[in-house]
Structures are given as C-alpha cells and as structure tokens.
Amino acid sequence: MAQELKKATKPTWYDPLKSASLTDQPVLKVYNSLTKEKVEFRSANGKTIKWYNCGPTVYDAAHLGHARNYMSQDIVRRILIDYFGYDVHFVMNITDIDDKIIIRARHNHLLDQLRATSTVLSEPLLTQANEAWRAYFASKLKTVALPKSGSPADIDAAWSELLNKEKGDEKWWSDAKAADEKFTMHIASLRKAKEGINRAATAISSNQTSQTDASALIDATSDVLAPYLDAKLGSSLTDPSISRRLAAHWESAFYSDMSKLRILPADTITRVTEYVPEIVQFVQQIVRNGYAYATEDGSVYFDTRAFDGGKARSDVQGSEQEWSHFYAKLQPGKKGNKEALEEGEGALSSGASKRFPADFALWKASKPGEPAWPSPWGPGRPGWHIECSVMASEIFGDNMDIHSGGIDLCFPHHDNEIAQSEAYHDCRQWVNYFLHTGHLHIEGLKMSKSLKNFITVQDALEMYSARQLRLAFLGQLWSSPMDFKQSTMLEVKARESSINNFFSVVKALVIESRSNNVASDQQHHYNEPEKELAALLIETQNTFRVALCDSFNTPDALDRLLELISRTNVYLQRGRSNINVNVVERVAGWVTKMLRMFGLGEGPVTSSTIGWGEVEMGGTNVDVDRDAILMPYLKTLSSFRDGVRQLAIQQASAKEILALCDKLRDEDLAPLGVALDDQEDGKALVKLVNPEVLLRARDEKAAAAAAKAAKKAAAVEAERAKKAARLEKGKISPTEMFKPPNVEDGLYGSWDDKGIPVTDNEGKDISKAKSKKLAKEWEIQDKLHREWKEWLEAEKGE
C-alpha cells in the first residue's frame, strides 16, 4: 500500500531580507555643505521633499554658468523624483529688485535718453564722452595707475604709461591682473571707448556728424558713459517702472532659456516684489527677538554679534537641551571677509551706519533714484539676503529638507539666510541639507557677468544642443568645479554618437523582429551569451544604483550605462541570426529609461520607447498628409526599380547593379533618414536615423575617400615627376657626361674610349680613387641612358 501524504501544515517561509546577499543595499547619501561630508538623506516628511532653490537676479542674459547650476539641480531633482520615488515640492525665487537691477536699469534708461536726444555728433557730446572716460579711469584703476592729478593731461599721461607697461613690463601687468580680477575688463572698456572717441573726433573734423555717428560714439563709450551719467542724473529717476521693465524682460528671457535647456519649471515661483509686506513683518520679528537694530537713516541691520552664541528660548525647536545660535554655519572661516561681505551688501549700500563690519542689511533706506516701499522705518527696500528667508518661510515654515544654489552664494548669502531665518523662527536648524553646485570655468578661466566674460545660454545653444550640454554636466560631479573645454565637448559628441548608433541598431532589430512574424525554429536562443548579457544588465542596474546613492554620482552612473552599451554592441556582432532580440530590447529599454530619467529624452514616452524619443510637431488629432509623408519614399523606390529594369534590359554586369544599390543606400535614402546596414546573411538591417546625421556621415565618408584619392593621385604624380626627371637626366650619353658642356670647360684633359676622364686639365693622371668614383657615375648614367632610349622606342611604338 502506498504511503499516504502528510497532513497539510503551513510551510516555513524564509524572509529574503535576511539573505546575506541583500543586507548591503545602498542608501542614498548626499554631500551636505553644512557638514562638509556625505550624509544619509532622510526627508523630514516621509517621501515628500521640501526644496527651495535660489533663482536668478534678473538683470542680464542667463549664461553657461547658470545653465550648469540649474541643469545640475534639475538632474538631481529628476533623480529624486523618477528614480528614488520622492514627491518634491520645488520652490524657486526670482530676485526682481536688487542693487544690480537698479543700476543696470538706470544705466540703460540714461543711455537710451542720450541716444534719443543726440540727433547729431557734436563737440559737447565728444567732450562728455572724454569726461566720462577720464572719470572711469580715475575710479576703476586708481589702485594700479594713479595719475599725478585729476587733470585731463595727467590722466591721459597715466593711460599712455599704462599701455607702455602692457608692452614692456609683463611682471607689472601680471601683478595688476592678480591684484584686481576686473582689471582686464576695465582695460577693455577703456580701450574700446578711447577708440570710439578717436573715431568720433576724426568724424567731426571731416564733417561726418549724423545721428548715426552720434549713436556710434555712445555705443562705443557706453561702459564709461553709463556710470558717469548715473552719478550725475541717477538720483533723479523716480519712476519705479524703469526697474520693473528690465526685471520683467530678463525674467521672461530666463524662462525661455531654461525651457530650451529642457529644465523642469519650478512648482512654485516667488518674486521679491510680491512679498515686500511679508518681508517687513519678518524684519520686525527679528528686531523683536533681539537680533537686529534700526539705524537713524531708516535702515535695519542684522546684529551678528548678538546672534552668534545667542541663547535660544526654552520653548523652541531643539530646546530639550540648552543650545546657542551659530553664525556662518556654512563657511565660518569667512566671518570677517570684508570683500565678500561688501559684495553681498550691493554697490548702492555704504553700510556707514551699521554697528559692526559683519552686520548686514535686512532693510535698506531708499536713496533718491531707488525704488521704495513703506515700512515702520521709512521708505526703503529689502536687503538681498532677507528675501529668500521670507519667501521660503512663507512656503515651508521653520524647516525645509533641501536648500540649493551655486557655490558662490555660500557666503555671505546663504550663511546670512540661515542666520536671519533661525533668528526669526528661533530654531536650531532651518535647513537640513544644503546643496551647492560647483563653479564653471571656460578653458580654465573664471566666467561671470561682473567680469563681462561669459557665454550666454543662447550662444551656447548655437554651438551645442541641450542634450549635449546635459551630457557634459552629467559627466561631472554636480558639487565639483567644472572646466568647460572644447575637448570635453568633442568627447560628449562621441558619446552621443555611440548612444545614437546603439539605439538605431536595436530599434531596427526590434522592428524587423516584430514585422517578420517568423514561427519558432524550436530553439530558445537563451544560451550562455544571452545569460551573460542578462546578468550584466542586473549587475549594471546594481552598480548604477550604488553610483546614484553616492551623492548622485552621475559620472560613474553614466559610465556604467556606456559600458553596458559597449558590451551589448559586442554581443550584437554575433550577427542577427545568432542573437536574442528580446534580451537586447530589454537592455535598450532600461538604458532608455535611465537616460530619460536624467532629462536626456525628448517628447512623449511609452512602454515600448527605445532611444531619446522625438518632439511631436503637432497634436494627435492633426490630419496626416499621407502623400507628403510617403511620396518621397515611393519616388525613391520607383526610381530604383526603373534603374534595375534598365540595367536588366541592357544586360548590365553585376558590378553596375551593385553600384546602383550603393547609390540607393548612400545618396537616395540618406536624405530620407533611412540607413541600410549590410549584414553577414545578405539581408540589410533597416534603421531610421536623423537625416542630418546620415548626410554628415556620408559627406565625411566622401571627403575621406576624396582625400585618399587625392593623396594617391599626388603620389602617382610625384612618381611620374620623379621618373620624368630621371629620364630627363638619362638623355645624356655616358660617353659625353664628363665632357663640356656637361662639365666645366677645361676640367679634364683626356678621356678613354668610354668617355671617362684619365687626366686633368694640367695633363696629370686622375687618381685611382677619383677614377673609381667616375667609373661608378659612368655606370649609373649608362643605365639611365639605356632606360631613356627604351622609353623613346616605346613612345615611337605607341
């Protein structure tokens, strides 16, 4: 009798998390400027992240440094949302009132006024330009080229002496640039203005005094004229719309640039001018808390000495133990940095009424020519640092997860933000994680608006695509400095091309596989090569996660993707009859997902999308013009058919038919974006590729072939010329080669029957060594002469 089954019991279940292979799962760590090290990231609100980002001060065009900053933050934001699954509330401010905006707006307005009123090029206008030039020289270069006096003659003499040093004293010039980073910019402005002044003087002497000539002078001298006019007339400009118009213009341009870079828009935008009442209330509370003071001129300053070490109240955040406030949490070593503190206060602020050099303005009393809002201390405007504290607090309260910005904002801006916010809330920690993006240099040189040596986003996008810029930034740690070089972008383009080719091959294989509908060949096609590729995908997914958990290490993560692509390409070299398309499609699908997660994709995505994707040119309900789409392809097919029929009728050779096939591939299909890759089984792999890429590749191939042909033709011509020269030399009979006129008259006295000299002009015998040498030359000429005669005979025969 068969043994009965055991009575049913609940089986033991083993927790997979207790497996040794799963215990070392990576956790997300980020480099936190507050700790100067990588720390584990923990949101204070579960899977929701509160993130505030310092936005632009809108007074000029966005440049490549802005692109690096905002695109790097966009990449991190996308990783947190699309890879780690967080819900992010991303807030960004727009600084639409600031010293830089006020100054730039007044400068532009005054220059526009001058252009409008200068209907002719006149001596008074030229005099004004000269005065502005000398004023600029005296104020900007006083530390390196101080004139003997303020007289025009002494200033001009100092300028001439400075130019002489540029040519003859490299050390002085180098020391001057090191002492003032704006030295080169000031010299450029003065040189440009001086050239414009000289041209204008020549024009006046030649009676060329049109309004166009006047505008040319104003344009050439604008850098020196603007501050000169502002010093004289700036205080009279009371219309607040002057600043608002400039800020609105550049804010709109900023959004346009960010859109072209495919940077996600902020969830919430805050503008300083919309939060002035809240700023006033915020400052009042800081004063009440004892960390700020008002001055007689109507300004309010933050009291850094009262705050630094100040004891917190017992009823506030973190009060279980006694603790004190701390000033300059991010960069405590810069507390007394006078230059940084002054730059943070702005060019229109003197700070004469503050009690301590490190104190900074929360509220600035407005001077004539500056926008003003009412406050308990009199008409004024917000300080630069206070704006972010107020707007972030209005949105997020007394704590947020992430605050970000460029590393240049670390001190004093962000340190002052922290101080005034923690003074207002009387809290211990206003921000949990501070993320600062690294500096951007161009070919090793610092780039900034204030130095006027920057590449605008618009200019950058004329040289490179948004995807190429993003690939470049992905190749650098977001928190590290970056040197933007031509060599870097060449490498980026090579990477992009490699990825493009991978996607086009895989898409072609997938389309072909699905369209063939071939019945099973009774082989599973999942052997060791397929198992290795599948295992490599899993390994790459793990190392990719490790890289992103390591403070969003995108360079390492990108390298993992490129290595996976490279290894998959090796697998594809087995030939299409020996590959498993499903395995390859799975690899390409995951690579697509990760690249799109980085923000490298375009257009909508579906579950079957492979590659970057494409931006849709119209809505889904737009009628499709089938004739316009299909006719170019049908005409190409028809033309090819006509060509094949004609060759068949003519009984053409196989070579001619193959040439027609090559023409179809290289000339006819390339402009249509169709690539045919010949395969080992004789069946071409059809790929859809950007026509520009195909045409560029075709032209490069043709250029390389032309260069090779030209090189070959040049070699043939050189050989022909060499042979011609050799034959030309062979015209002379060896019996005559040592006799005049082929040698100097009187050089030799007698010759043997072959024509070889036996005596010199004095009748002395030629030495044995000389005779041996002459005989050798005779033999060479004899051979050349025979070759020449053979060539002559051949020419006669033809």
Short mmCIF file of N, CA, C and O in Angstrom, two decimals, residues 76 84 94 118 120 352 490-491 567 630 664 681 690 782:
data_model
loop_
_atom_site.label_atom_id
_atom_site.label_comp_id
_atom_site.label_asym_id
_atom_site.label_seq_id
_atom_site.Cartn_x
_atom_site.Cartn_y
_atom_site.Cartn_z
N VAL A 76 19.48 66.39 -10.40
CA VAL A 76 19.29 65.84 -9.04
C VAL A 76 17.80 65.73 -8.73
O VAL A 76 17.34 64.73 -8.17
N PHE A 84 14.30 57.64 -7.27
CA PHE A 84 14.10 57.27 -5.87
C PHE A 84 12.65 57.39 -5.42
O PHE A 84 12.31 56.98 -4.31
N ILE A 94 12.62 84.52 -7.75
CA ILE A 94 13.12 85.44 -8.75
C ILE A 94 13.45 86.75 -8.03
O ILE A 94 12.56 87.37 -7.44
N SER A 118 20.52 112.95 -28.83
CA SER A 118 21.74 113.27 -29.61
C SER A 118 21.45 113.06 -31.09
O SER A 118 21.76 112.02 -31.67
N VAL A 120 22.76 114.77 -33.53
CA VAL A 120 23.98 114.96 -34.33
C VAL A 120 25.20 114.65 -33.45
O VAL A 120 25.12 114.69 -32.22
N ALA A 352 27.49 102.61 6.26
CA ALA A 352 28.16 103.54 7.18
C ALA A 352 27.51 103.57 8.56
O ALA A 352 28.17 103.86 9.56
N LEU A 490 33.98 67.54 -27.47
CA LEU A 490 34.27 66.54 -28.50
C LEU A 490 34.02 65.14 -27.96
O LEU A 490 33.47 64.27 -28.65
N GLU A 491 34.40 64.93 -26.70
CA GLU A 491 34.14 63.63 -26.06
C GLU A 491 32.64 63.41 -25.88
O GLU A 491 32.14 62.30 -26.08
N ARG A 567 29.25 46.60 -24.21
CA ARG A 567 29.23 45.13 -24.12
C ARG A 567 28.07 44.55 -24.94
O ARG A 567 28.19 43.46 -25.50
N LEU A 630 4.61 59.91 -47.58
CA LEU A 630 5.01 58.69 -48.29
C LEU A 630 5.67 58.94 -49.64
O LEU A 630 6.50 58.16 -50.09
N LEU A 664 21.52 53.87 -54.06
CA LEU A 664 20.28 53.90 -53.28
C LEU A 664 20.58 54.09 -51.81
O LEU A 664 19.95 54.91 -51.13
N ASP A 681 24.28 37.84 -43.46
CA ASP A 681 23.35 36.91 -44.12
C ASP A 681 22.82 37.47 -45.45
O ASP A 681 21.94 36.89 -46.08
N ASN A 690 18.36 60.14 -37.87
CA ASN A 690 18.24 61.56 -38.22
C ASN A 690 18.94 61.82 -39.55
O ASN A 690 20.11 61.50 -39.70
N ASP A 782 75.09 55.23 -67.67
CA ASP A 782 74.91 54.29 -68.77
C ASP A 782 73.56 53.58 -68.65
O ASP A 782 72.82 53.43 -69.62
#
